[in-house]
Coordinates of C-alpha atoms in Angstrom, one line a residue:
M1 CA 0.0 0.0 0.0
K2 CA 1.3 3.4 -1.0
T3 CA -1.5 5.8 -0.1
S4 CA -3.8 6.4 2.8
K5 CA -6.8 5.8 0.5
E6 CA -5.5 2.3 -0.2
A7 CA -4.8 1.7 3.5
I8 CA -8.3 2.8 4.5
E9 CA -10.0 0.7 1.8
W10 CA -8.0 -2.3 2.9
I11 CA -9.0 -1.8 6.5
H12 CA -12.7 -1.3 5.6
S13 CA -12.5 -4.5 3.4
L14 CA -12.4 -6.4 6.7
L15 CA -15.8 -5.2 7.8
P16 CA -17.6 -8.3 6.6
F17 CA -15.7 -10.3 9.3
G18 CA -18.0 -8.4 11.8
I19 CA -17.5 -8.7 15.5
K20 CA -15.7 -11.7 16.9
P21 CA -15.5 -12.0 20.7
G22 CA -12.1 -13.0 22.1
L23 CA -8.6 -11.7 22.3
K24 CA -6.6 -14.5 20.8
R25 CA -6.2 -12.8 17.4
M26 CA -5.0 -9.6 19.0
E27 CA -2.6 -11.4 21.2
W28 CA -1.2 -13.3 18.3
M29 CA -0.6 -10.2 16.1
L30 CA 0.8 -8.2 18.9
E31 CA 3.3 -11.0 19.8
Q32 CA 4.6 -11.0 16.3
L33 CA 5.1 -7.2 16.7
N34 CA 7.0 -7.6 20.0
N35 CA 4.1 -6.6 22.1
P36 CA 4.0 -2.9 21.5
H37 CA 1.0 -2.4 23.8
K38 CA 3.2 -3.3 26.8
K39 CA 5.4 -0.3 26.1
L40 CA 2.7 2.3 26.6
K41 CA 1.7 4.3 29.6
A42 CA -2.0 4.4 29.2
V43 CA -5.5 5.1 30.7
H44 CA -8.2 2.7 29.6
I45 CA -11.7 4.2 29.3
G46 CA -14.9 2.1 29.1
G47 CA -18.6 2.6 29.7
T48 CA -21.8 3.0 27.8
N49 CA -21.8 6.8 27.4
G50 CA -19.3 9.6 28.1
K51 CA -16.1 7.9 27.0
G52 CA -15.1 10.3 24.3
S53 CA -15.8 13.4 26.4
T54 CA -13.9 12.0 29.4
V55 CA -11.0 11.3 27.0
S56 CA -11.1 14.8 25.7
F57 CA -11.2 16.4 29.2
L58 CA -8.2 14.3 30.2
Q59 CA -6.3 15.1 27.0
H60 CA -6.7 18.8 27.3
M61 CA -5.6 18.9 31.0
L62 CA -2.5 16.9 30.2
M63 CA -1.7 19.0 27.2
E64 CA -1.8 22.1 29.5
K65 CA 1.2 20.4 31.2
G66 CA 3.0 20.2 27.9
W67 CA 2.5 16.5 27.5
Q68 CA 2.3 14.6 24.3
V69 CA -1.0 12.7 24.6
G70 CA -2.1 9.9 22.2
T71 CA -5.8 9.2 21.9
F72 CA -7.7 6.2 20.4
T73 CA -11.4 6.9 19.9
S74 CA -14.3 5.7 17.7
P75 CA -16.1 6.3 15.6
Y76 CA -14.6 9.1 13.6
I77 CA -16.5 12.3 12.8
E78 CA -14.7 14.0 9.9
R79 CA -12.0 11.6 8.7
F80 CA -10.8 8.1 9.5
E81 CA -7.4 9.2 10.6
E82 CA -8.7 11.1 13.6
R83 CA -9.3 7.8 15.5
I84 CA -5.6 7.7 16.2
S85 CA -4.3 11.1 17.2
I86 CA -1.5 12.9 19.1
N87 CA -2.6 16.1 20.9
G88 CA -5.7 16.2 18.6
E89 CA -3.7 15.9 15.4
P90 CA -4.8 12.8 13.4
I91 CA -2.2 10.2 12.3
S92 CA -0.5 11.4 9.1
E93 CA -1.2 9.6 5.8
K94 CA 2.4 8.5 5.7
D95 CA 2.2 7.0 9.2
L96 CA -1.2 5.3 8.5
V97 CA 0.3 3.7 5.4
W98 CA 3.4 2.6 7.4
G99 CA 1.2 1.1 10.1
A100 CA -1.1 -0.7 7.7
N101 CA 1.9 -2.2 5.9
Q102 CA 3.3 -3.4 9.2
V103 CA 0.1 -5.2 10.1
R104 CA -1.2 -6.5 6.7
P105 CA 1.2 -9.5 6.4
L106 CA 0.1 -10.7 9.8
V107 CA -3.6 -10.3 8.9
E108 CA -3.0 -12.5 5.8
E109 CA -1.1 -15.1 7.8
L110 CA -3.6 -15.2 10.6
A111 CA -6.5 -15.6 8.1
E112 CA -5.0 -18.9 7.1
T113 CA -5.1 -20.3 10.7
E114 CA -7.9 -21.7 12.7
L115 CA -8.3 -18.3 14.4
G116 CA -9.4 -16.8 11.1
S117 CA -9.1 -13.2 9.8
P118 CA -9.0 -10.4 12.4
T119 CA -11.8 -7.8 12.2
E120 CA -11.6 -4.3 11.1
F121 CA -11.5 -3.0 14.6
E122 CA -8.8 -5.4 15.7
V123 CA -6.6 -4.2 12.8
I124 CA -7.2 -0.5 13.6
T125 CA -6.3 -1.3 17.3
T126 CA -3.1 -3.1 16.3
I127 CA -2.0 -0.2 14.0
M128 CA -2.7 2.2 16.9
F129 CA -0.5 0.1 19.3
V130 CA 2.4 -0.2 17.0
Y131 CA 2.2 3.5 15.9
F132 CA 2.2 4.8 19.5
A133 CA 4.9 2.4 20.7
T134 CA 7.4 2.7 17.9
R135 CA 6.6 5.7 15.8
K136 CA 5.5 8.5 18.2
Q137 CA 5.9 7.4 21.8
P138 CA 3.6 9.9 23.5
D139 CA 3.9 10.6 27.2
L140 CA 0.5 9.0 27.9
C141 CA -2.1 7.3 25.8
L142 CA -5.9 7.5 26.4
I143 CA -7.4 4.4 24.9
E144 CA -11.2 4.2 24.5
V145 CA -12.9 0.8 24.6
G146 CA -14.7 0.1 21.3
L147 CA -17.5 -2.2 22.4
G148 CA -18.1 -3.8 25.9
G149 CA -14.8 -4.4 27.5
R150 CA -14.0 -8.0 28.4
F151 CA -13.5 -9.1 24.8
D152 CA -12.8 -5.7 23.3
S153 CA -9.7 -5.5 21.1
T154 CA -8.2 -2.9 23.4
N155 CA -8.4 -5.1 26.5
V156 CA -4.9 -6.5 26.0
L157 CA -3.8 -3.2 27.5
E158 CA -2.0 -3.0 30.9
P159 CA -3.1 0.6 32.0
L160 CA -2.0 2.8 34.8
V161 CA -5.7 3.4 35.6
S162 CA -9.1 2.3 34.2
I163 CA -12.3 4.3 34.0
I164 CA -15.9 3.0 33.7
T165 CA -18.0 6.0 33.0
M166 CA -21.5 4.6 33.4
I167 CA -23.6 1.6 32.5
G168 CA -26.6 2.0 30.2
H169 CA -28.7 0.4 27.5
D170 CA -26.7 -0.1 24.3
H171 CA -25.5 -3.0 22.2
M172 CA -27.7 -5.3 24.2
H173 CA -27.9 -7.8 21.4
I174 CA -24.2 -8.4 22.0
L175 CA -23.5 -7.5 25.6
G176 CA -26.6 -8.9 27.3
D177 CA -30.2 -8.3 28.1
T178 CA -29.8 -6.7 31.5
L179 CA -27.7 -3.9 33.0
E180 CA -26.0 -6.5 35.2
D181 CA -24.9 -8.4 32.1
I182 CA -23.6 -5.2 30.5
A183 CA -21.8 -4.2 33.7
Y184 CA -20.1 -7.6 33.8
E185 CA -18.8 -7.1 30.2
K186 CA -17.6 -3.5 31.0
A187 CA -15.9 -4.6 34.2
G188 CA -13.8 -6.9 32.1
I189 CA -11.3 -4.0 31.6
I190 CA -10.4 -4.1 35.4
K191 CA -6.8 -5.3 35.7
K192 CA -4.9 -6.9 38.6
S193 CA -3.9 -4.3 41.2
T194 CA -4.8 -1.4 38.8
P195 CA -7.0 1.4 40.2
V196 CA -10.4 1.8 38.6
I197 CA -12.7 4.9 38.6
I198 CA -16.4 4.2 38.6
G199 CA -18.8 6.9 37.4
D200 CA -22.6 7.1 37.8
V201 CA -23.3 3.4 38.4
K202 CA -25.9 2.2 40.9
G203 CA -27.6 -0.9 42.3
E204 CA -26.8 -4.3 41.0
P205 CA -24.5 -3.1 38.2
K206 CA -22.4 -1.3 40.7
Q207 CA -22.1 -4.5 42.8
V208 CA -21.1 -6.5 39.7
I209 CA -18.2 -4.1 39.1
A210 CA -17.2 -4.0 42.7
N211 CA -17.1 -7.8 42.8
Q212 CA -14.8 -7.9 39.7
A213 CA -12.5 -5.3 41.2
A214 CA -12.3 -7.3 44.4
T215 CA -11.2 -10.4 42.5
Q216 CA -8.5 -8.4 40.8
D217 CA -7.4 -6.7 44.0
A218 CA -8.0 -3.4 42.3
A219 CA -8.5 -0.1 44.3
V220 CA -11.9 1.3 43.5
Y221 CA -12.8 5.0 43.4
L222 CA -16.6 5.4 43.4
L223 CA -18.4 8.6 42.4
N224 CA -20.4 10.0 45.3
E225 CA -18.5 7.9 47.8
D226 CA -14.8 8.6 47.2
F227 CA -15.2 11.7 45.2
S228 CA -18.1 13.9 44.0
Y229 CA -19.2 17.0 42.1
E230 CA -22.0 19.6 42.4
T231 CA -23.5 21.5 39.6
V232 CA -23.4 25.3 40.3
K233 CA -24.6 26.6 36.9
S234 CA -25.1 25.0 33.5
D235 CA -21.4 25.7 32.6
Q236 CA -19.9 25.5 36.1
F237 CA -19.4 22.8 38.8
S238 CA -17.5 22.2 41.9
Y239 CA -15.2 19.1 42.4
H240 CA -14.6 17.3 45.7
G241 CA -11.9 14.7 45.8
T242 CA -8.4 14.6 47.1
T243 CA -8.2 18.1 45.8
F244 CA -11.1 20.6 45.5
G245 CA -11.9 23.2 42.9
S246 CA -14.6 25.1 41.0
Y247 CA -14.4 24.7 37.2
R248 CA -16.1 26.1 34.1
L249 CA -16.8 24.1 30.9
S250 CA -17.4 25.2 27.3
M251 CA -19.2 21.9 26.5
L252 CA -23.0 22.1 26.8
G253 CA -25.0 19.8 29.1
T254 CA -24.7 19.3 32.9
H255 CA -23.9 15.6 32.2
Q256 CA -20.5 16.9 31.1
H257 CA -19.9 17.8 34.8
H258 CA -20.0 14.1 35.5
N259 CA -17.5 13.3 32.7
A260 CA -15.1 16.1 33.7
T261 CA -15.3 14.9 37.3
L262 CA -14.1 11.4 36.2
A263 CA -11.2 13.1 34.3
L264 CA -10.2 15.1 37.4
K265 CA -10.2 12.0 39.5
A266 CA -8.0 10.3 36.9
I267 CA -5.6 13.3 37.0
E268 CA -5.3 12.9 40.8
I269 CA -4.4 9.2 40.4
L270 CA -1.9 9.9 37.6
D271 CA -0.3 12.6 39.7
D272 CA 0.3 9.9 42.3
V273 CA 1.3 7.1 40.0
C274 CA 3.5 9.2 37.7
E275 CA 4.9 11.3 40.5
M276 CA 3.8 14.5 38.8
S277 CA 1.8 17.5 39.9
T278 CA -1.0 19.1 37.9
S279 CA -1.7 22.6 39.0
P280 CA -5.2 24.0 39.5
E281 CA -4.6 26.4 36.6
E282 CA -3.7 23.5 34.2
K283 CA -6.8 21.7 35.2
A284 CA -9.0 24.8 34.8
K285 CA -7.6 25.8 31.5
G286 CA -7.7 22.2 30.1
L287 CA -11.4 21.7 31.1
L288 CA -12.5 25.1 29.7
R289 CA -10.7 24.5 26.4
T290 CA -12.2 21.0 25.9
T291 CA -14.4 20.4 23.0
W292 CA -15.7 17.2 21.4
P293 CA -17.2 17.1 17.9
G294 CA -20.7 15.9 17.7
R295 CA -21.6 16.2 21.4
L296 CA -24.0 19.1 21.9
E297 CA -21.9 21.0 19.4
G298 CA -23.0 24.3 18.1
L299 CA -22.5 24.6 14.3
S300 CA -24.3 27.8 13.7
N301 CA -25.7 30.8 15.6
Q302 CA -27.9 32.2 12.8
P303 CA -29.9 30.0 12.7
A304 CA -29.2 28.4 16.0
L305 CA -28.1 24.8 15.2
I306 CA -26.7 22.1 17.5
V307 CA -25.7 18.5 16.7
D308 CA -25.6 15.8 19.4
G309 CA -24.7 12.1 18.9
A310 CA -27.3 10.8 21.4
H311 CA -27.8 7.2 20.2
N312 CA -29.1 5.3 23.2
Q313 CA -31.6 5.7 26.1
E314 CA -29.1 7.4 28.4
G315 CA -27.9 9.7 25.6
F316 CA -31.4 10.7 24.7
L317 CA -32.2 11.5 28.3
A318 CA -29.1 13.6 28.7
L319 CA -30.1 15.6 25.5
A320 CA -33.6 16.0 26.8
D321 CA -32.4 17.3 30.1
T322 CA -30.2 19.9 28.3
I323 CA -33.1 21.0 26.1
Q324 CA -35.5 21.3 29.1
H325 CA -33.1 23.4 31.2
Q326 CA -31.4 25.5 28.6
F327 CA -33.7 25.8 25.5
H328 CA -37.2 25.3 26.9
E329 CA -38.4 28.6 25.5
K330 CA -37.4 27.8 22.0
R331 CA -39.4 26.2 19.2
I332 CA -37.4 23.1 18.3
S333 CA -37.0 21.4 15.0
L334 CA -35.4 18.1 15.9
F335 CA -33.9 16.0 13.1
I336 CA -33.2 12.4 14.2
G337 CA -31.6 9.4 12.5
V338 CA -30.6 6.3 14.3
T339 CA -29.4 2.8 13.6
E340 CA -31.6 -0.3 13.7
G341 CA -33.1 -1.3 17.0
K342 CA -32.9 2.1 18.8
D343 CA -35.8 3.3 20.9
V344 CA -36.4 7.0 20.7
T345 CA -39.4 7.1 22.9
P346 CA -37.5 8.2 26.1
L347 CA -36.5 11.4 24.3
V348 CA -40.0 12.0 23.0
K349 CA -41.6 11.5 26.4
Q350 CA -39.3 13.9 28.1
L351 CA -40.0 16.6 25.6
K352 CA -43.7 16.2 25.3
E353 CA -44.4 19.5 27.1
L354 CA -42.1 21.5 24.7
M355 CA -42.7 22.9 21.2
V356 CA -40.9 20.2 19.2
T357 CA -41.4 19.1 15.6
Y358 CA -39.7 15.8 14.8
Y359 CA -38.1 15.2 11.4
C360 CA -37.7 11.4 11.0
C361 CA -34.7 10.7 8.8
S362 CA -32.7 7.8 7.5
F363 CA -29.1 8.1 6.2
S364 CA -26.5 6.4 4.2
F365 CA -25.2 3.6 6.5
F366 CA -25.7 -0.1 6.2
R367 CA -27.4 -0.3 9.7
A368 CA -29.4 2.9 9.5
A369 CA -33.0 2.5 10.6
P370 CA -35.7 3.4 8.0
A371 CA -37.3 6.8 8.5
Q372 CA -40.7 5.1 8.7
Q373 CA -39.5 3.0 11.7
L374 CA -38.7 6.2 13.6
Y375 CA -42.0 7.8 12.5
D376 CA -44.0 4.9 13.9
Q377 CA -42.2 5.1 17.3
I378 CA -43.3 8.7 17.9
E379 CA -46.7 9.3 19.4
H380 CA -49.4 10.4 16.9
T381 CA -50.2 13.4 19.1
T382 CA -46.7 14.8 18.5
E383 CA -45.9 16.9 15.5
K384 CA -43.8 14.8 13.2
L385 CA -42.7 14.6 9.6
L386 CA -41.5 11.6 7.5
V387 CA -38.4 12.9 5.7
E388 CA -37.3 11.3 2.4
N389 CA -34.3 13.7 1.9
W390 CA -32.8 15.0 5.1
K391 CA -30.4 17.3 3.3
Q392 CA -33.2 19.1 1.5
A393 CA -35.3 19.3 4.6
L394 CA -32.5 20.6 6.7
K395 CA -31.5 23.2 4.1
D396 CA -35.1 24.4 4.1
R397 CA -35.2 24.8 7.9
Y398 CA -31.7 26.4 7.8
E399 CA -32.9 29.1 5.4
T400 CA -36.3 29.8 7.0
A401 CA -35.7 29.3 10.8
T402 CA -36.7 32.3 13.0
E403 CA -34.8 33.8 16.0
D404 CA -37.0 31.9 18.4
E405 CA -36.2 28.5 16.8
L406 CA -33.5 26.0 17.5
I407 CA -32.5 23.3 15.1
I408 CA -31.2 20.1 16.8
I409 CA -29.8 17.1 14.9
T410 CA -29.3 13.9 16.9
G411 CA -28.9 10.2 16.7
S412 CA -26.2 8.0 15.4
L413 CA -22.7 9.5 15.2
Y414 CA -22.5 8.2 11.6
F415 CA -25.6 10.4 10.9
I416 CA -24.0 13.3 12.8
A417 CA -20.8 13.0 10.8
D418 CA -22.7 13.4 7.6
V419 CA -24.7 16.3 9.0
R420 CA -21.6 18.2 10.1
Q421 CA -20.1 18.0 6.7
F422 CA -23.4 19.2 5.1
V423 CA -23.8 22.1 7.5
Q424 CA -20.2 23.2 6.9
R425 CA -21.0 23.5 3.2
L426 CA -24.1 25.5 4.0
N427 CA -22.0 27.9 6.1
N428 CA -19.5 28.5 3.3

C-alpha cells in the first residue's frame, strides 16, 4: 500500500468479518510485533456513554502540562485518521500507510489459521498500538474501549488506571439483556492491582463491578462515595476529591460535569502514579478548552443549530435534560436518524411539554433504521414529519428558521458525521 486511501480501503474491506469475541487474534498479532501495547503508559476508558468526552477532558488537561497525549477513539466524525491522534492531530497519511503495511502480512497469515481473519477494529487497534509504541511514543495514551470491555480488542492493555464512565442500555444484542450483564462485560477491563474509577453506576451493576474489582485486588474509586461533584450553573461545577476546585466548561450539558469529574479523579491518580503535579490552573484551562465534535456542538448561531450524537436511552435522556433546562423557551426542529433497533421514545416522552417538531430521517449507512420506523415510534399526538431527503429538509429549515427557533440534529454518530459536513457546506 502506498496511499492512505488504499490503506483505509483495505481496513474497511475487513468489515464483513464483523464482531468476533475474544482476544486470541489480538494477542497473536501483537506478539509478532514484539508486544507494542506493553510499552505504553495508558489510561483505559470504558462505559456506555461519556467515553469520548472523558478522554477529551483528560487530553486537554494533560496538554496544558506540555505532555504529548495519544488518543484512540471511535467512531470518527470527519475523517478516518482522527481515530488515532496525538494532541488532537490525526495520524498522518504517511504513518497510517506505514502502520497498515506493518500489520497486513500478519492479517493475511492469521486468516489462514484456525483463528481466522481479524476484524476491522482489531486491525485498527493493532495499528494504533504499533504506531504509538514505535513511531511517536507519546507521554501518555488515552485508549477508548470500542465495544463492551471484556472481549474488546483494546483489552490487551495494561493501563495505569481504568475508568468505567457509566452503565446503560446499548448494544444489548451483543452485551446482554440486563444492565447487570452489561456491567459484567464493562468490568472486564479491570486489571490486577490497577486502580479503577467508577462513574454514575448504581444498584446491581455497581455491585457487579465492585465484585470484579475485588477479584482483581484493584483499588476502586466510586463517584459520590470517594469523590463527587456539584452543579453550580449549566457551565460550572465544583469538584470534591483529594483536591477541591470550581471549574467552568465550554461543552454544553450538565452531564459533562460528570465526565469532567471522572477526568479530574484520573488526574489525581496519575499525579500519584506518575509522580507529577497538575496545577489548579492547568486543570481549569484544560477543562475550559475542551471540545468534542458531535456532542452538543453548536454549528451555527444564525440560525441556532446544534448536533448531538445521542444514540441510546441514556444519551437521549441527557439531551432531553439539556433542552429542558437551557432551551425550553425555543421552538425546536429536531432531526433524528438512528441505527436499527434504537428506541427514541425516552426522548419524545421527556420533551412532550415543549414545542418540538420531529423530522424522522434515514441516512447512508448499512445499519441505518428506515425513517418510517422512527416515525412509527413517535406518538401520533406529536408533530412529526417523515423525511425522504434529510439534506433538503435541513436546508429548508436552515434558510427559514426564525430567531425563536433551535434546530437540533441527533442520533447515530454516523448520521452526525454526515450532517456536520453538510452544514459546513451551508455555512460556506
